[in-house]
Amino acid sequence: VIWPALLLAAGRPLPKKIFVHGFFTIVGQKISKSLKNVIDPLELTAKFGNDALRYFLLREFSFGEDGDFSLEKLKNRYRNELANDLGNLVQRVLTLVKKDNLKATHKKVKIPLRIEELISDLKFKEALDEIWLLVNKANRAIDQEKPWALEKRKRANFLSKLLEQISIIAESLAPFLPETSREIKTQIKTLKIKPLFPKQ
């Protein structure tokens, strides 16, 4: 109420749309200095990285809704989803690609329309859910097909499809995890493989 009034008084145009974030509690309690449960985002990013904290907040809470933060939840998402699901997927595929001396095509990929629509509608949690469906689908394909046991030509064809999937995942992650997206693209290009999310 105060801000629009100030804008009107100053003769400035009113905004057509306002984005309002929700509140979050810490393990079910309001943030309070007396409770000594204040969290330092700089400490969290120093330990887990900018992308991991951004991912947690976007995946844990729907945009504009209230939510609850706990260090344990952050650690679980870091370990299970970022390090294991995404990190292991990229490392497994690129290790096989490098071993077979295959070349990535570097063709331009697009963010899937469904994910673009969710981003446009500010449904960031749901967009990340869709991206993780792609991550999990690629991991399942590796477990089912066992590319290391395939004949060389079939393996090359399978890995080529997986590389394209990883490229789509990287492109889709760019609005949410920009550093990780760039790192995946760099690793695909150079095949200099290193963990995306080191073990904590």
PDB file of C-alpha atoms in Angstrom, residues 24-29 37 39 56-57 60 67-77:
ATOM      1  CA  PHE A  24       9.994 -19.279   5.513  1.00  0.00           C
ATOM      2  CA  THR A  25      10.571 -20.740   8.913  1.00  0.00           C
ATOM      3  CA  ILE A  26      13.617 -22.577  10.220  1.00  0.00           C
ATOM      4  CA  VAL A  27      12.731 -26.144  11.234  1.00  0.00           C
ATOM      5  CA  GLY A  28       9.167 -24.999  11.926  1.00  0.00           C
ATOM      6  CA  GLN A  29      10.081 -21.889  13.931  1.00  0.00           C
ATOM      7  CA  ASN A  37      18.250 -19.852  14.509  1.00  0.00           C
ATOM      8  CA  ILE A  39      20.936 -18.602   8.946  1.00  0.00           C
ATOM      9  CA  PHE A  56      17.029 -25.891  -2.824  1.00  0.00           C
ATOM     10  CA  LEU A  57      14.949 -22.747  -2.350  1.00  0.00           C
ATOM     11  CA  GLU A  60      11.535 -26.755  -1.874  1.00  0.00           C
ATOM     12  CA  GLY A  67       8.027 -22.812   3.311  1.00  0.00           C
ATOM     13  CA  ASP A  68      10.293 -24.343   5.910  1.00  0.00           C
ATOM     14  CA  PHE A  69      14.086 -24.447   5.756  1.00  0.00           C
ATOM     15  CA  SER A  70      16.320 -26.978   7.437  1.00  0.00           C
ATOM     16  CA  LEU A  71      19.984 -27.708   6.916  1.00  0.00           C
ATOM     17  CA  GLU A  72      19.137 -31.417   6.785  1.00  0.00           C
ATOM     18  CA  LYS A  73      16.727 -30.877   3.876  1.00  0.00           C
ATOM     19  CA  LEU A  74      19.369 -28.851   2.034  1.00  0.00           C
ATOM     20  CA  LYS A  75      21.976 -31.571   2.584  1.00  0.00           C
ATOM     21  CA  ASN A  76      19.564 -34.260   1.375  1.00  0.00           C
ATOM     22  CA  ARG A  77      18.699 -32.419  -1.849  1.00  0.00           C
TER      23      ARG A  77
END
